[in-house]
Structures are given as C-alpha cells and as structure tokens.
Amino acid sequence: MRYTVDVTRIGIRLALSLATIVAVSISVAAQAEDQAKTFRYDFRAGDRYRIVGINAQTYTVDGVVAGAFEELIRIQTEVGEVGAAGATIRAVYQIATEESDSVGGLFSASREYDVSFSQTESGRIVAPPGSFVPQVRDVPLFPDRPIAPGESWTASATEVHDFRASFGIESPVVVPMTVAYRYVGPAERNGAALDLIDIQYTTFYRPGPSDPTAEFVRLMTGRYEQLLYWDSARGRPQFYEERFTQFVQTRDGGRFEFVGRASGEVVDSVQLDRAAMQRDIEAALEAEAIEGAQVRQSDAGVIIAIEDVRFAPDSAELLPGELEKLAFIGSILQRYADRDVLITGHTALAGTEAGRRQLSEERARAVGRFFVENGVRSRDRLVYRGMGAREPVADNTTEEGRRKNRRVEITILEN
C-alpha cells in the first residue's frame, strides 16, 4: 500500500500555525510595551530613611574553610537639597560584626562612615574624592527611556574598597565594572506592588606596578548576582537579595575566597521628638523608683544611662537583682519598637586599657543578649559596643565617681 502526502494541506496548516505564533508574539510584545516604564529616583527634600541589611559569608584560606561571619549594615539616609540635576544626600554607614563565639549572636559595632554625595535621577553618584562609601556606586543606573519587561541594558559602575585595616592602604581602591540589568517585570513583596530587576556584574582588579595596593594584592575578582525590588511609586529601592563570590590573591601567594548572601530593605524613619521621649522615660523611671538611671538627649537619639549595673566580680554575668531592673527598661524600649537600639558599656579607670575595653564590651553584650532573649528587640535591631574608661562622667578617684562610671548606656536611635 502506498501512502501519499497532502502537501497543500500541510502548507495551509503550517501557515495557520505560523500566523498564530506571530499573532501571539505581537500580542505579547504589545503587552510588554504597555508595561514599559521609565525608572527614576524620586528625591524629596527632607526624606529620611534607613537601609538595613545583613551580609552572611564563609571564607577559605588557600582552599581550606577558615570561618564564617555576618555583618549588619545600617545606612541612615537624609535627602538634602533637590535640584534639576538630582539631589544631595547625607548618609551615615554603620557596620557591625556578629560576635565570633556564637552562631546567630549579637552584632558588635565595628566601623562608621559619614559622607555627603550627589546623585542624579538616573542613579549616577558623585562622591567627594577619598570617600570610602558608598562602596558600590551607580547601581542601579537607569537609561533615559522606557524599559519593558524582559528588556536588558548595561551601564558602567564602580566598587570601592577600604583596605586601611587589612593592608594599611590609606586611599580607597576603586574598581571599575560593567553591570548587566534585566527588567523582569512587576512583582509583589510583602504585599507591596514593586518592580523586579535582575542585576549581575563581575569585578577584576590587578594593581599596576606603581599602585600602592600592589605591595599587598596581586589579584582581586568578584561575581555578584542581585535581585532588586524597586518601588516605582516612591522612586527608590525597597528590597534586595544578593549572592556573591569574591577572590583575593595576596602578593605572597595567599588565596582568600569569600562566598556569601546578602539581603536588605529600606525602612522609613520619622524624626524623633527627643524632648517628649525624654520626658516620658523620666516619668516612667520615677514612677517605678528606678535608682541610678539618667535620661539625656544626644545627636544619636535618646540615652538611658544606668549607673553601676551589677555583674559578678570581673565578669559580664549579670547579678539576679539586675534582671528586674533591665526587664523594666525593656518594657520602656518596647514602647518605641520602631527604633533601633545601641548598647554601650563603660567601666571605671582600673586595670589595663585593653582589659577595660574587653570588659565593657562583654557587659554591653550581656545586656543586649537579655533584651534579645526576652523579645525586646530582634538581633538585627540592636548593636553593642564597649568604650572602656574613655568617656567618664565622674571623678575616677572617688568611689562615688567610679560607681557612676561603671554604667551601661542604652540609646534609642534617631534614625
């Protein structure tokens, strides 16, 4: 039996199928074009917000896993003068590192940067010469045209490194890079209507012979993949998620690799009425007859200073009698649940400077742990630090003065 093929019918069917595919493609393209939008930063003078993120990473040395740590990055931001070209922005970058002796521990304040820079509506940043922050500049950077879902573009950017602590290099190390963007499309996050942008870039830095960095670093590379949730209604980022790998080869042949994840969000900040808060806290302390507690205002916020917090001798173990006092202070802090908290430990002038610093840090951490374990604050909303005896409030030559200097200060932060 011979089979015949109806070429004409197949051709008609193929033509109809192709027509359907073309029609669907045109429909999809038209729909994407309808969803195209022009992305821009929308600056409003006086706007205040903070960017809070956690960076968790592991690192290897010469191929062997050497450790892991987390960093809490908190950027207090205020928009200044706004003009046709963009805006002036003041940002205070506060970096805190997780305590090394526990998993999921508290964050210890490690370094701070204060900078003012200008930024255009498209995202281009101009920072003063010698600035170490912003670390990543011109990301995101938007083209001057509408962008449809699925559309890609590229733009130049820079990454800035601070090697003062690790290598003693006093100037910022600036690494140029090209960033690839793709507008994924509309997305929802935490009930908000946002726009999802995929961001990817690699870095490559090999210092030249005359570069001071060449004395320490032979090669530095990185790979970054980020999902950015953009709030088009407000003209700024809202959330980000990032995966990254960074490799550093030192001059002596050492190989260091860092692999990690980062995430963060933008949180609005209403200016603090410090005077009213001080009055309210003083009234609460007086009503409860809490002795040795003082309240004052500072540039950072409102401080509750607790004198002579009692620990076991030469340790950071809180004595049972102090727990009730701290529980009441915690109830005050819960009235201002939208504010981050800084715990600062101080000591009297006794022992060595290094010993005083360590003891003050341990005692501040003990108070912070009490607040976290009792639900007063989550670990990403609280940072601790120790000042040793560097900021006395009384005469260390008297017992009364030393008692006042052995204190813990709890700052309800402004932004």
Coordinates of C-alpha atoms in Angstrom, one line a residue, residues 85-389:
A85 CA 20.2 67.5 38.2
G86 CA 19.3 65.4 41.2
A87 CA 19.9 65.7 45.0
T88 CA 22.5 65.9 47.7
I89 CA 22.3 63.0 50.2
R90 CA 23.9 62.6 53.6
A91 CA 24.4 59.0 54.6
V92 CA 25.9 57.5 57.8
Y93 CA 27.1 54.0 57.3
Q94 CA 27.3 51.8 60.4
I95 CA 28.9 48.4 60.1
A96 CA 28.5 45.9 62.9
T97 CA 30.0 42.3 63.0
E98 CA 28.5 39.3 64.6
E99 CA 30.2 38.2 67.8
S100 CA 32.6 35.4 67.0
D101 CA 31.8 32.9 69.8
S102 CA 28.2 32.1 68.9
V103 CA 26.0 31.3 65.9
G104 CA 23.2 33.8 65.5
G105 CA 24.8 36.1 68.1
L106 CA 24.7 39.8 68.6
F107 CA 26.3 42.4 66.4
S108 CA 29.2 44.5 67.7
A109 CA 29.8 48.0 66.2
S110 CA 33.0 47.9 64.2
R111 CA 33.2 51.0 62.0
E112 CA 31.3 54.0 60.8
Y113 CA 31.5 56.3 57.8
D114 CA 29.8 59.7 57.4
V115 CA 29.5 61.1 53.8
S116 CA 27.6 63.5 51.7
F117 CA 27.3 62.9 47.9
S118 CA 25.2 63.9 45.0
Q119 CA 23.0 61.5 43.0
T120 CA 21.2 62.0 39.7
E121 CA 17.7 60.8 39.0
S122 CA 19.1 58.1 36.8
G123 CA 21.3 56.9 39.7
R124 CA 24.7 58.2 39.0
I125 CA 26.7 59.1 42.2
V126 CA 29.4 61.7 42.6
A127 CA 31.2 61.3 46.0
P128 CA 33.9 63.5 47.4
P129 CA 37.5 62.4 46.5
G130 CA 38.9 59.9 49.0
S131 CA 35.4 58.7 50.1
F132 CA 35.2 55.0 51.1
V133 CA 31.4 54.9 50.8
P134 CA 29.2 54.3 49.0
Q135 CA 31.0 51.1 48.4
V136 CA 29.0 50.2 45.3
R137 CA 28.3 53.3 43.2
D138 CA 25.9 53.8 40.2
V139 CA 24.0 50.6 40.9
P140 CA 21.2 50.6 39.8
L141 CA 21.7 53.1 36.9
F142 CA 18.8 53.5 34.5
P143 CA 18.7 54.5 30.8
D144 CA 16.8 57.6 29.7
R145 CA 14.0 55.6 28.0
P146 CA 11.1 53.4 28.9
I147 CA 12.0 49.8 29.7
A148 CA 9.7 46.9 29.0
P149 CA 9.5 43.6 31.0
G150 CA 12.2 41.2 29.7
E151 CA 14.4 44.1 28.4
S152 CA 18.1 44.3 29.2
W153 CA 20.7 47.0 29.3
T154 CA 24.2 47.6 30.6
A155 CA 25.9 50.5 32.4
S156 CA 29.2 51.4 34.0
A157 CA 29.7 51.5 37.7
T158 CA 32.4 51.3 40.4
E159 CA 33.2 49.3 43.5
V160 CA 35.2 51.0 46.3
H161 CA 37.3 49.0 48.9
D162 CA 38.6 50.1 52.2
F163 CA 42.0 48.4 52.9
R164 CA 43.1 50.6 55.7
A165 CA 42.7 47.9 58.4
S166 CA 43.8 44.9 56.4
F167 CA 46.7 46.4 54.4
G168 CA 47.3 49.9 55.8
I169 CA 46.4 51.4 52.4
E170 CA 45.0 54.9 53.3
S171 CA 43.3 55.7 50.0
P172 CA 40.2 54.0 48.6
V173 CA 40.8 51.3 46.0
V174 CA 38.4 52.0 43.1
V175 CA 37.5 49.1 40.7
P176 CA 35.5 50.0 37.5
M177 CA 33.0 47.4 36.2
T178 CA 30.2 46.9 33.8
V179 CA 26.8 45.9 35.2
A180 CA 24.1 43.9 33.3
Y181 CA 20.5 44.6 34.0
R182 CA 17.2 42.9 33.1
Y183 CA 13.8 44.2 34.0
V184 CA 12.0 41.1 34.9
G185 CA 8.6 42.8 35.4
P186 CA 6.0 43.7 38.0
A187 CA 6.3 41.8 41.3
E188 CA 4.8 41.7 44.8
R189 CA 6.8 41.6 48.0
N190 CA 5.3 41.9 51.5
G191 CA 2.0 43.0 50.0
A192 CA 3.6 45.9 48.0
A193 CA 3.4 46.3 44.2
L194 CA 7.0 46.6 43.1
D195 CA 9.2 46.0 40.0
L196 CA 11.8 43.2 39.9
I197 CA 15.2 43.9 38.3
D198 CA 17.9 41.3 37.9
I199 CA 21.4 42.7 38.3
Q200 CA 24.7 40.9 37.6
Y201 CA 28.3 42.0 37.4
T202 CA 31.8 40.8 37.7
T203 CA 34.9 42.7 39.0
F204 CA 38.5 42.3 38.1
Y205 CA 41.4 44.2 39.7
R206 CA 45.1 43.7 39.1
P207 CA 47.1 46.7 40.5
G208 CA 49.8 48.1 38.4
P209 CA 53.5 48.4 39.5
S210 CA 53.1 51.9 40.7
D211 CA 49.8 51.2 42.6
P212 CA 50.4 51.1 46.4
T213 CA 48.0 48.2 46.5
A214 CA 50.5 46.1 44.5
E215 CA 52.6 45.7 47.6
F216 CA 49.8 43.6 49.2
V217 CA 47.4 42.5 46.5
R218 CA 48.2 40.6 43.3
L219 CA 44.6 40.0 42.0
M220 CA 41.0 40.6 43.1
T221 CA 37.9 39.3 41.3
G222 CA 34.2 39.0 42.2
R223 CA 30.9 37.8 40.9
Y224 CA 27.6 39.3 42.1
E225 CA 24.0 38.3 41.3
Q226 CA 21.3 40.5 42.8
L227 CA 17.5 40.8 42.7
L228 CA 16.3 44.3 43.3
Y229 CA 12.7 45.1 44.2
W230 CA 12.1 48.7 43.0
D231 CA 9.3 50.9 44.3
S232 CA 8.3 52.9 41.3
A233 CA 5.7 54.8 43.2
R234 CA 8.3 56.2 45.6
G235 CA 11.3 56.2 43.2
R236 CA 13.7 54.2 45.2
P237 CA 14.7 50.6 46.0
Q238 CA 12.7 48.7 48.6
F239 CA 14.3 45.2 49.0
Y240 CA 17.3 43.4 47.6
E241 CA 18.7 39.9 47.7
E242 CA 22.2 39.1 46.6
R243 CA 24.6 36.1 46.1
F244 CA 28.3 36.8 45.7
T245 CA 31.8 35.3 45.4
Q246 CA 35.0 37.3 45.9
F247 CA 38.5 36.1 45.4
V248 CA 41.7 37.8 46.6
Q249 CA 45.3 36.7 45.9
T250 CA 47.9 38.4 48.0
R251 CA 51.4 39.4 46.9
D252 CA 52.9 36.5 48.9
G253 CA 50.6 34.0 47.1
G254 CA 47.9 33.6 49.7
R255 CA 44.4 32.8 48.3
F256 CA 41.3 34.0 50.1
E257 CA 37.8 33.3 48.8
F258 CA 34.6 34.7 50.3
V259 CA 31.2 33.2 49.4
G260 CA 28.0 34.7 50.8
R261 CA 24.5 36.0 50.6
A262 CA 23.1 39.4 51.5
S263 CA 19.7 40.9 51.9
G264 CA 18.2 44.2 53.0
E265 CA 15.3 46.6 52.9
V266 CA 14.5 50.3 53.1
V267 CA 12.7 51.5 56.2
D268 CA 11.1 54.9 56.6
S269 CA 12.2 56.9 59.5
V270 CA 10.0 59.6 61.2
Q271 CA 12.1 62.2 63.0
L272 CA 12.3 61.6 66.7
D273 CA 10.7 64.0 69.2
R274 CA 13.6 63.7 71.6
A275 CA 12.3 66.1 74.2
A276 CA 8.9 64.3 74.5
M277 CA 10.6 60.9 74.7
Q278 CA 13.0 62.1 77.4
R279 CA 10.1 63.4 79.5
D280 CA 8.1 60.2 79.1
I281 CA 11.0 57.9 80.0
E282 CA 11.9 60.1 83.0
A283 CA 8.3 59.9 84.3
A284 CA 8.3 56.1 83.8
L285 CA 11.6 55.7 85.7
E286 CA 10.4 57.9 88.5
A287 CA 7.1 56.1 88.9
E288 CA 9.0 52.8 89.2
A289 CA 11.6 54.3 91.5
I290 CA 14.5 53.1 89.4
E291 CA 17.6 54.3 91.1
G292 CA 20.8 55.3 89.3
A293 CA 19.1 55.9 85.9
Q294 CA 19.6 59.1 83.9
V295 CA 18.0 60.2 80.6
R296 CA 19.5 62.7 78.2
Q297 CA 19.5 63.6 74.6
S298 CA 22.4 63.2 72.1
D299 CA 23.0 63.6 68.4
A300 CA 22.3 59.8 68.0
G301 CA 19.0 59.8 69.9
V302 CA 17.8 59.5 73.5
I303 CA 20.1 57.8 76.0
I304 CA 19.1 55.9 79.1
A305 CA 22.2 55.6 81.3
I306 CA 22.1 53.0 84.1
E307 CA 24.7 53.6 86.7
D308 CA 26.5 50.8 88.4
V309 CA 24.9 47.9 86.6
R310 CA 26.0 45.0 88.8
F311 CA 27.8 42.0 87.5
A312 CA 29.7 39.2 89.2
P313 CA 33.3 40.5 90.0
D314 CA 35.5 40.9 86.9
S315 CA 32.9 39.2 84.7
A316 CA 29.9 40.0 82.4
E317 CA 27.5 37.8 84.3
L318 CA 24.5 39.9 85.4
L319 CA 23.6 39.5 89.1
P320 CA 20.0 38.3 89.7
G321 CA 19.0 41.7 91.2
E322 CA 19.7 43.5 88.0
L323 CA 17.4 41.4 85.8
E324 CA 14.2 43.0 87.2
K325 CA 15.6 46.5 86.5
L326 CA 16.6 45.5 82.9
A327 CA 13.1 44.0 82.4
F328 CA 11.5 47.3 83.2
I329 CA 13.9 49.2 80.9
G330 CA 13.0 46.6 78.3
S331 CA 9.3 47.5 78.7
I332 CA 10.2 51.1 78.1
L333 CA 12.1 50.2 74.9
Q334 CA 9.1 48.2 73.6
R335 CA 7.1 51.5 73.6
Y336 CA 9.4 52.6 70.8
A337 CA 9.5 49.3 68.9
D338 CA 10.2 51.0 65.5
R339 CA 13.6 52.4 66.8
D340 CA 16.9 50.6 66.7
V341 CA 18.9 50.3 69.9
L342 CA 22.6 50.8 70.7
I343 CA 24.0 49.3 73.9
T344 CA 27.3 50.9 75.1
G345 CA 29.3 49.6 78.0
H346 CA 31.6 51.8 80.2
T347 CA 34.0 51.0 83.0
A348 CA 35.8 52.8 85.8
L349 CA 39.5 53.5 85.5
A350 CA 41.0 50.3 86.7
G351 CA 43.2 47.6 85.1
T352 CA 44.7 47.9 81.6
E353 CA 43.1 49.7 78.7
A354 CA 42.7 46.5 76.7
G355 CA 41.1 44.8 79.7
R356 CA 38.7 47.7 80.3
R357 CA 37.7 47.7 76.7
Q358 CA 37.0 44.0 76.7
L359 CA 35.1 44.1 79.9
S360 CA 32.9 46.9 78.8
E361 CA 32.1 45.1 75.5
E362 CA 31.2 41.9 77.3
R363 CA 28.9 43.8 79.7
A364 CA 27.2 45.6 76.9
R365 CA 26.8 42.3 75.1
A366 CA 25.3 40.7 78.2
V367 CA 22.6 43.5 78.4
G368 CA 21.9 43.2 74.7
R369 CA 21.5 39.4 75.0
F370 CA 19.0 39.9 77.8
F371 CA 16.9 42.2 75.6
V372 CA 17.1 39.9 72.6
E373 CA 16.3 36.7 74.6
N374 CA 13.3 38.5 76.2
G375 CA 11.9 39.7 72.9
V376 CA 12.6 43.4 73.4
R377 CA 14.4 43.6 70.1
S378 CA 15.4 41.2 67.3
R379 CA 19.2 40.8 66.8
D380 CA 19.2 42.9 63.6
R381 CA 17.7 45.9 65.5
L382 CA 20.3 46.0 68.2
V383 CA 24.1 46.7 68.3
Y384 CA 26.5 46.8 71.2
R385 CA 29.9 48.3 71.8
G386 CA 32.4 48.9 74.6
M387 CA 34.2 52.1 75.4
G388 CA 36.2 51.1 78.4
A389 CA 37.1 54.1 80.6

